[in-house]
Backbone as numpy.savetxt, mean C-alpha at the origin, in Angstrom:
# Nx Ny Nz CAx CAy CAz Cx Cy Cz
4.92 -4.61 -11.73 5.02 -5.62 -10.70 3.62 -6.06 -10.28
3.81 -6.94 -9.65 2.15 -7.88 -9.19 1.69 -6.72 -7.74
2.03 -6.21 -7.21 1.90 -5.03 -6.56 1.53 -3.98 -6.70
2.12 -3.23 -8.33 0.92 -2.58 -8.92 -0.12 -2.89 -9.52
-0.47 -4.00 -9.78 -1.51 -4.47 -10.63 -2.97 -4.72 -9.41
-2.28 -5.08 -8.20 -2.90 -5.45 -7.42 -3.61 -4.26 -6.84
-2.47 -3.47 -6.62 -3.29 -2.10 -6.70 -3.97 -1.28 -6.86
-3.64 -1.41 -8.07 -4.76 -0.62 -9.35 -5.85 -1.33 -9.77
-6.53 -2.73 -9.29 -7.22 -3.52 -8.75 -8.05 -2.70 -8.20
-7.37 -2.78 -6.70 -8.18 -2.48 -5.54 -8.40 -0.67 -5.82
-7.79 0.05 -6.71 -8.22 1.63 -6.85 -9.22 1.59 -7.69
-9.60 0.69 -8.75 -10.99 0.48 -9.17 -11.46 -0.12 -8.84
-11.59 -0.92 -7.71 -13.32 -1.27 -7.44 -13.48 -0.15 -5.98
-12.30 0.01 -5.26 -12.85 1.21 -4.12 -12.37 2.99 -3.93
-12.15 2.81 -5.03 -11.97 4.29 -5.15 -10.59 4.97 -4.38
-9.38 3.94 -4.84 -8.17 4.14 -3.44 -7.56 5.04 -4.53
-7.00 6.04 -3.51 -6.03 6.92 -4.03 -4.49 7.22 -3.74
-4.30 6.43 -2.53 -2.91 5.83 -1.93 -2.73 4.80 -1.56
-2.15 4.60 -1.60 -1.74 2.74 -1.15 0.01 3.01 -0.85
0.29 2.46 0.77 1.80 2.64 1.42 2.27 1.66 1.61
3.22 1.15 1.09 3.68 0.23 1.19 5.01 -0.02 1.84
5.38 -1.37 2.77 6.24 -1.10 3.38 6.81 -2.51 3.62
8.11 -2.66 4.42 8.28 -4.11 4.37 9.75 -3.97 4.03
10.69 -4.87 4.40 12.09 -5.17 4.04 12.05 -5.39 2.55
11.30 -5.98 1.63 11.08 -6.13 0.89 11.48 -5.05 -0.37
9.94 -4.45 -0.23 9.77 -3.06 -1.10 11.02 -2.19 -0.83
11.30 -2.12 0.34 11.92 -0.85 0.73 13.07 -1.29 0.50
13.93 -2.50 0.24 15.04 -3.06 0.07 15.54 -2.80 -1.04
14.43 -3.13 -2.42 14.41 -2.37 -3.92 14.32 -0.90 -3.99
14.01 -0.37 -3.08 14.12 0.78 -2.63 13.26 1.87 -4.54
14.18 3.00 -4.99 12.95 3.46 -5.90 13.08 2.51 -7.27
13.64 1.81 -7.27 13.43 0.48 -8.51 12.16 0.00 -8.46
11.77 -0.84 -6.96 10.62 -1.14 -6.75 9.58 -0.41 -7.07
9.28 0.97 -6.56 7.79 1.71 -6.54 7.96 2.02 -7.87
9.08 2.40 -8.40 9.23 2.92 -10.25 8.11 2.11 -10.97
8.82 0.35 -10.63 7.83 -0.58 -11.45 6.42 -0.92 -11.17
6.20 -0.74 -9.67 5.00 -0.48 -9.39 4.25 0.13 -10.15
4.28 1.34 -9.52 3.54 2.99 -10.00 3.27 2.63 -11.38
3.95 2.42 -12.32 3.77 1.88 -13.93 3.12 0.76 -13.76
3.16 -0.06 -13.57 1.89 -1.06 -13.22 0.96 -0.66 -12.94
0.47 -0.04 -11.49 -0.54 0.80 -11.07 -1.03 1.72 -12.17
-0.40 2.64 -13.18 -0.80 3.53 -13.84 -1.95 2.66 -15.38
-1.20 1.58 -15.42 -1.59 0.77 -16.43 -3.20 0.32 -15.78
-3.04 -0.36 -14.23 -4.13 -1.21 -14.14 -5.14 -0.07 -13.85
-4.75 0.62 -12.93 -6.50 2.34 -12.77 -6.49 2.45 -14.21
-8.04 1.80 -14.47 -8.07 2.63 -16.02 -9.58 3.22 -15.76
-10.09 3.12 -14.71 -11.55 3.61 -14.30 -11.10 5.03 -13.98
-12.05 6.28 -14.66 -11.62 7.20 -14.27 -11.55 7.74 -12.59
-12.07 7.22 -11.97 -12.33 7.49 -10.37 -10.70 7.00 -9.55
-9.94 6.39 -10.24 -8.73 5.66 -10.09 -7.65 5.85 -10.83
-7.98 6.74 -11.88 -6.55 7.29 -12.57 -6.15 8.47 -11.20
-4.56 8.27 -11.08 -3.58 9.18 -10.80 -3.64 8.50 -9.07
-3.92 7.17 -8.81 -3.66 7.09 -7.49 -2.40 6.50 -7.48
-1.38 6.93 -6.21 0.06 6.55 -6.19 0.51 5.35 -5.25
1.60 5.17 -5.63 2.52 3.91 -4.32 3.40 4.67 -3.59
3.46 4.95 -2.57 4.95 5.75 -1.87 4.91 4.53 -0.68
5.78 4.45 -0.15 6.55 4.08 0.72 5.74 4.58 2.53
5.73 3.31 3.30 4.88 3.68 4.07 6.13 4.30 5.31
5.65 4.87 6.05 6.14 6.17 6.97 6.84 4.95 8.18
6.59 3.99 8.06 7.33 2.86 9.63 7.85 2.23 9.13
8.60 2.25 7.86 9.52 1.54 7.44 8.89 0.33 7.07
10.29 -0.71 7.56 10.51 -2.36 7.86 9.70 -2.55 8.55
9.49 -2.11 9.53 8.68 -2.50 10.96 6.86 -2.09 10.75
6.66 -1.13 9.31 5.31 -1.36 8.87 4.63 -2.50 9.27
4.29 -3.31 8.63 3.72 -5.08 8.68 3.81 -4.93 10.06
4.70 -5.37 10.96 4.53 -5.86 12.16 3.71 -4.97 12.92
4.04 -3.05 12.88 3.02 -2.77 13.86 1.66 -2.95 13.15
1.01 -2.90 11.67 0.29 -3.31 11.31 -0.48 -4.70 11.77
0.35 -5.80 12.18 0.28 -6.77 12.41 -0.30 -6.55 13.91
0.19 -5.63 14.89 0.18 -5.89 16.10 -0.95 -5.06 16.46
-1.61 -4.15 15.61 -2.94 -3.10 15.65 -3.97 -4.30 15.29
-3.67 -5.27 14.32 -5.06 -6.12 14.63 -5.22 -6.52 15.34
-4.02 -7.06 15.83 -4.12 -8.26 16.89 -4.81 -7.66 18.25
-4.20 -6.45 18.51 -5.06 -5.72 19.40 -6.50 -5.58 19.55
-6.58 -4.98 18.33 -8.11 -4.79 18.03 -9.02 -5.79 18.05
-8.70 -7.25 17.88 -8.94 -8.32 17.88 -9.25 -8.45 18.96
-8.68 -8.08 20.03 -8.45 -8.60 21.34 -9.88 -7.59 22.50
-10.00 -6.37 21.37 -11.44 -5.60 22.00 -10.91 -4.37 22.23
-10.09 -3.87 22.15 -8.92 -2.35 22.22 -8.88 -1.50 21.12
-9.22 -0.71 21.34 -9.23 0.39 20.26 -7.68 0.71 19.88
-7.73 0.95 18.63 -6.53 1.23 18.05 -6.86 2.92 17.57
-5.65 3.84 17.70 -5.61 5.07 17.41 -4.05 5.78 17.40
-4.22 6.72 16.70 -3.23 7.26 16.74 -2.89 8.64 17.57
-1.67 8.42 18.44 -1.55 9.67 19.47 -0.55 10.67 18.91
């Protein structure tokens, strides 16, 4: 998928070793989706610093993006963002 490719992109040029993904979307395809991912991803890390980084499923569901969405906007705003 364009998700793993994109991925495995961004795990070779910065050295990522997880990437969570989340969204009505992904999570709708549920393990179909990350299956085709992850194989994408495995294809595009071909830098050794980036072989074996994974896709799982991010921990807030659906509602990922939005609080994602709503931590910039914060932060934007001059507020520290953290986790309690």
């Amino acid at each position: 998928t364009l998700v793993g490719r994109a991925v495995g992109s961004v795990a070779n040029l910065l050295d990522l070793q997880l990437a969570c993904v989340a969204g009505s979307v992904a999570l709708g395809f549920g393990a179909t989706f990350f299956e085709a991912a992850q194989a994408e991803l495995d294809r595009t890390a071909c830098i050794a610093h980036a072989r074996g980084a994974v896709i799982r499923p991010g921990g807030l569901g659906a509602d990922g993006p939005l609080v994602g969405a709503a931590a910039v906007a914060w932060r934007g705003l001059g507020h520290e963002v953290g986790v309690r």
